[in-house]
XYZ file of C-alpha atoms in Angstrom:
284
model
C 77.831 -89.266 -23.028
C 77.706 -92.092 -20.289
C 76.765 -95.206 -21.198
C 74.128 -97.412 -19.192
C 76.910 -99.559 -18.473
C 78.587 -96.931 -16.624
C 75.853 -94.768 -15.175
C 74.967 -97.598 -13.169
C 78.627 -96.828 -11.578
C 78.666 -93.298 -12.103
C 76.829 -92.487 -8.714
C 79.096 -94.370 -6.621
C 81.849 -92.648 -8.494
C 80.673 -89.290 -8.029
C 79.882 -89.237 -4.136
C 83.378 -90.677 -3.618
C 84.507 -87.963 -5.761
C 82.797 -85.540 -3.560
C 84.489 -86.538 -0.985
C 88.043 -86.661 -2.574
C 87.304 -83.068 -3.194
C 86.414 -82.215 0.483
C 89.293 -84.585 1.687
C 92.309 -82.489 -0.158
C 95.245 -82.422 1.563
C 94.176 -84.912 4.588
C 95.330 -88.890 4.925
C 91.936 -89.556 3.821
C 91.877 -88.327 0.029
C 93.515 -91.106 -1.403
C 90.927 -93.473 0.390
C 87.977 -91.512 -1.200
C 89.616 -91.495 -4.724
C 90.235 -94.810 -4.919
C 87.443 -95.874 -3.617
C 85.672 -94.143 -6.455
C 87.756 -95.403 -8.868
C 87.233 -98.950 -7.558
C 83.439 -98.610 -8.089
C 83.869 -98.060 -11.821
C 83.374 -101.409 -13.904
C 86.321 -103.934 -14.676
C 88.377 -101.641 -12.018
C 90.116 -103.253 -8.977
C 93.381 -102.994 -6.630
C 93.984 -99.418 -6.656
C 97.745 -98.436 -5.986
C 99.065 -95.117 -5.390
C 102.693 -95.165 -5.929
C 104.910 -91.869 -4.750
C 108.405 -91.474 -6.634
C 110.155 -88.828 -4.530
C 113.057 -87.156 -6.874
C 115.929 -89.343 -6.427
C 114.552 -91.755 -3.876
C 112.926 -95.401 -4.118
C 108.839 -95.286 -4.402
C 106.848 -95.103 -1.675
C 103.054 -97.130 -1.514
C 100.665 -94.190 -0.546
C 97.360 -96.489 -0.745
C 96.777 -100.061 -1.230
C 93.645 -102.321 -0.795
C 95.657 -105.773 -1.020
C 94.735 -107.485 2.020
C 96.326 -110.564 1.301
C 99.922 -110.286 2.658
C 101.253 -112.215 0.076
C 99.901 -110.578 -2.337
C 101.059 -107.009 -0.870
C 104.488 -108.817 -0.513
C 104.922 -109.278 -4.458
C 102.973 -106.347 -5.648
C 104.867 -103.711 -3.540
C 107.154 -104.767 -0.934
C 109.772 -106.482 -3.907
C 109.075 -103.956 -6.083
C 110.106 -100.993 -3.856
C 113.262 -103.042 -2.950
C 114.772 -102.508 -6.507
C 113.354 -104.172 -9.751
C 111.083 -100.778 -9.972
C 113.964 -99.169 -12.054
C 112.741 -102.087 -14.909
C 108.867 -100.928 -14.354
C 107.750 -99.297 -18.031
C 105.616 -96.970 -15.832
C 108.230 -95.647 -14.054
C 110.888 -95.834 -17.338
C 108.012 -93.432 -18.492
C 108.034 -91.318 -15.851
C 111.625 -90.664 -16.358
C 111.300 -90.088 -20.313
C 109.215 -86.892 -18.752
C 105.777 -88.162 -20.595
C 103.159 -85.756 -20.766
C 100.731 -86.060 -17.828
C 97.987 -88.650 -18.770
C 96.583 -92.217 -18.420
C 98.776 -95.170 -19.883
C 97.632 -98.598 -20.255
C 100.316 -101.046 -20.120
C 100.531 -102.488 -23.542
C 100.870 -98.920 -24.822
C 104.473 -98.532 -23.057
C 105.790 -101.648 -22.665
C 108.766 -103.055 -24.671
C 107.736 -104.999 -27.450
C 108.898 -108.319 -25.972
C 107.995 -107.171 -21.915
C 105.790 -110.403 -21.486
C 108.443 -112.830 -21.721
C 110.617 -110.320 -19.593
C 111.130 -112.223 -15.945
C 109.907 -108.173 -14.344
C 106.658 -109.697 -15.982
C 106.580 -113.227 -14.755
C 107.588 -111.613 -11.419
C 105.084 -108.744 -10.445
C 102.113 -109.320 -13.253
C 101.934 -112.986 -13.376
C 102.654 -113.750 -10.099
C 98.992 -111.935 -8.998
C 97.405 -113.095 -12.383
C 97.118 -109.344 -14.081
C 97.130 -109.344 -17.785
C 96.479 -105.462 -18.231
C 97.166 -102.734 -16.220
C 95.829 -98.666 -16.367
C 97.844 -95.991 -14.663
C 97.626 -92.319 -14.202
C 100.621 -91.142 -14.596
C 101.824 -87.793 -13.414
C 104.984 -85.374 -12.894
C 104.103 -83.147 -9.932
C 105.196 -79.433 -10.194
C 107.692 -80.035 -7.607
C 109.414 -82.796 -9.942
C 108.108 -85.656 -8.159
C 106.103 -88.492 -9.946
C 102.702 -89.849 -8.876
C 101.508 -92.866 -10.474
C 97.713 -94.476 -9.576
C 97.429 -97.688 -11.111
C 94.605 -100.349 -11.425
C 94.011 -103.970 -12.727
C 91.054 -105.869 -13.903
C 88.485 -107.237 -11.697
C 88.524 -110.144 -13.331
C 91.587 -112.148 -13.015
C 93.034 -112.913 -16.649
C 91.073 -110.632 -18.332
C 92.166 -106.980 -19.676
C 90.132 -103.971 -20.174
C 87.935 -103.137 -22.709
C 88.109 -100.075 -25.124
C 85.311 -98.590 -23.520
C 86.581 -98.349 -20.369
C 89.729 -97.137 -21.300
C 88.299 -94.460 -23.318
C 86.082 -93.853 -20.052
C 89.629 -93.521 -17.944
C 90.858 -90.969 -20.285
C 87.649 -88.933 -20.000
C 87.931 -88.602 -16.468
C 91.784 -88.188 -16.209
C 91.899 -84.544 -16.303
C 89.785 -84.550 -12.929
C 92.098 -86.876 -11.238
C 95.042 -85.125 -12.224
C 93.813 -81.718 -11.035
C 93.189 -83.219 -7.602
C 96.259 -84.940 -7.649
C 98.172 -81.670 -8.028
C 96.223 -79.677 -5.651
C 96.269 -82.315 -2.935
C 100.264 -82.377 -2.988
C 100.220 -78.595 -3.294
C 98.173 -78.679 0.208
C 99.822 -80.778 2.171
C 102.909 -79.799 4.315
C 104.792 -82.779 5.023
C 105.797 -84.890 1.810
C 106.281 -88.777 2.572
C 109.690 -90.025 2.068
C 111.485 -93.351 1.707
C 114.551 -92.308 3.456
C 116.407 -94.300 0.973
C 117.644 -92.076 -1.148
C 120.773 -93.953 -1.423
C 119.001 -96.990 -2.202
C 118.107 -95.377 -5.605
C 121.049 -93.897 -6.493
C 123.367 -97.391 -5.853
C 120.354 -99.023 -7.738
C 120.676 -97.009 -10.989
C 124.640 -96.983 -10.972
C 124.354 -100.626 -10.275
C 122.696 -100.942 -13.609
C 124.661 -98.660 -15.315
C 127.958 -100.619 -14.045
C 126.423 -104.327 -14.037
C 128.856 -106.368 -16.687
C 130.999 -103.607 -17.576
C 133.913 -105.395 -16.259
C 133.444 -108.204 -19.038
C 131.255 -106.413 -21.672
C 131.760 -104.072 -24.423
C 130.014 -100.465 -24.659
C 127.507 -101.860 -27.448
C 126.783 -105.013 -25.398
C 126.385 -103.085 -22.412
C 123.935 -100.628 -24.034
C 122.304 -104.001 -25.311
C 121.809 -105.695 -22.060
C 119.878 -102.796 -20.863
C 117.366 -103.448 -23.356
C 117.120 -106.806 -22.885
C 116.428 -106.135 -18.961
C 113.744 -103.980 -19.674
C 112.234 -106.524 -22.248
C 112.882 -105.501 -25.528
C 112.809 -107.832 -28.273
C 115.822 -108.003 -30.818
C 114.201 -106.180 -33.390
C 112.837 -103.304 -30.633
C 116.887 -103.247 -29.472
C 118.186 -102.795 -32.631
C 115.778 -99.688 -33.722
C 116.656 -98.068 -30.823
C 120.330 -98.551 -30.995
C 120.806 -97.550 -34.903
C 121.994 -101.549 -35.719
C 120.766 -104.442 -37.243
C 118.922 -107.130 -35.525
C 121.597 -109.671 -36.498
C 124.241 -107.661 -34.616
C 121.754 -107.476 -31.722
C 121.305 -111.294 -31.801
C 125.384 -111.424 -31.812
C 125.834 -109.427 -28.941
C 122.714 -111.425 -26.835
C 124.940 -114.071 -27.683
C 128.106 -112.844 -26.554
C 126.648 -111.627 -23.144
C 124.825 -114.937 -22.397
C 128.399 -116.806 -23.103
C 130.120 -113.978 -21.208
C 127.928 -113.976 -18.028
C 127.491 -117.769 -18.289
C 123.745 -117.690 -18.444
C 120.819 -119.193 -21.076
C 117.648 -116.894 -20.494
C 116.343 -113.509 -19.862
C 115.358 -115.233 -16.145
C 118.791 -116.075 -15.369
C 119.879 -112.609 -16.583
C 117.389 -110.566 -14.354
C 118.323 -112.856 -11.502
C 122.094 -112.270 -11.710
C 121.437 -108.671 -11.899
C 119.256 -108.649 -8.749
C 121.986 -110.757 -6.767
C 125.051 -108.739 -7.692
C 123.603 -105.575 -6.467
C 124.400 -106.592 -2.890
C 128.044 -106.350 -4.005
C 128.290 -103.052 -5.447
C 131.024 -100.751 -4.232
C 129.465 -97.782 -2.569
C 132.599 -95.518 -3.406
C 133.761 -96.922 -6.587
C 132.538 -97.081 -9.777
C 133.109 -101.278 -10.176
C 130.886 -103.671 -11.616
C 129.452 -105.532 -9.089
C 129.164 -108.691 -10.863
C 132.878 -109.018 -11.111
C 132.775 -108.717 -7.118
C 129.678 -111.610 -6.853
C 131.456 -113.777 -9.014
C 134.463 -113.649 -6.561
C 132.403 -114.821 -3.677
C 133.585 -118.227 -2.544
């Protein structure tokens, strides 16, 4: 049963949903669907990202009107750091289709990560809900929303309501993608492959295998305890690995680590599996 609070918005949502049904297979599909989501209480800035298999994401729909917000939220994201996004990692783990809240899937130390500060704090987003879906062709699709009021979080009732309408949204998504003849492409499949290679090779010239594994969890925003649980080692060992990583890379914070990783990717050898950091550090 819909509460009075939601019934005030349900008419606009129903109307937009009807338009989305009629627009399946056309360019106006996501305009209608996202207008309906925006009409719901607490919801704002719906963003549709399409993740072709083996390629960087493609922005299908966004209502950002300020160029700087679009640059921070989308352009920089697509250029590489998306591989550290909890929602992207969730899709890569073949999670069931559904609605996921950022706090439910993010590593426990995520809000201290540089990714969080660069992409969430920059637009003052404290929360996020996303329809995460693996399509029948193996590609992934995310429709995310942030709270309407700056610095606020979604209420439990709104989260539950979103999960209630998820089957309809997911079914329409699948029907739409089966109906369109030409799928969007980033035309940068090589970028995705290089980013994945860069992440696996970064620091390999100076770090041990265990330190490399710990490094990956640090970049994703895991705490020492979380990394220890996933690696099956003690927290004191993780702390020691982190200490050695920072010393060997000549850094003192997770923020410096993030920037060093991004900057070093420009030195990744396209043919040889060499540590991009080694080449980067040799630049005069």
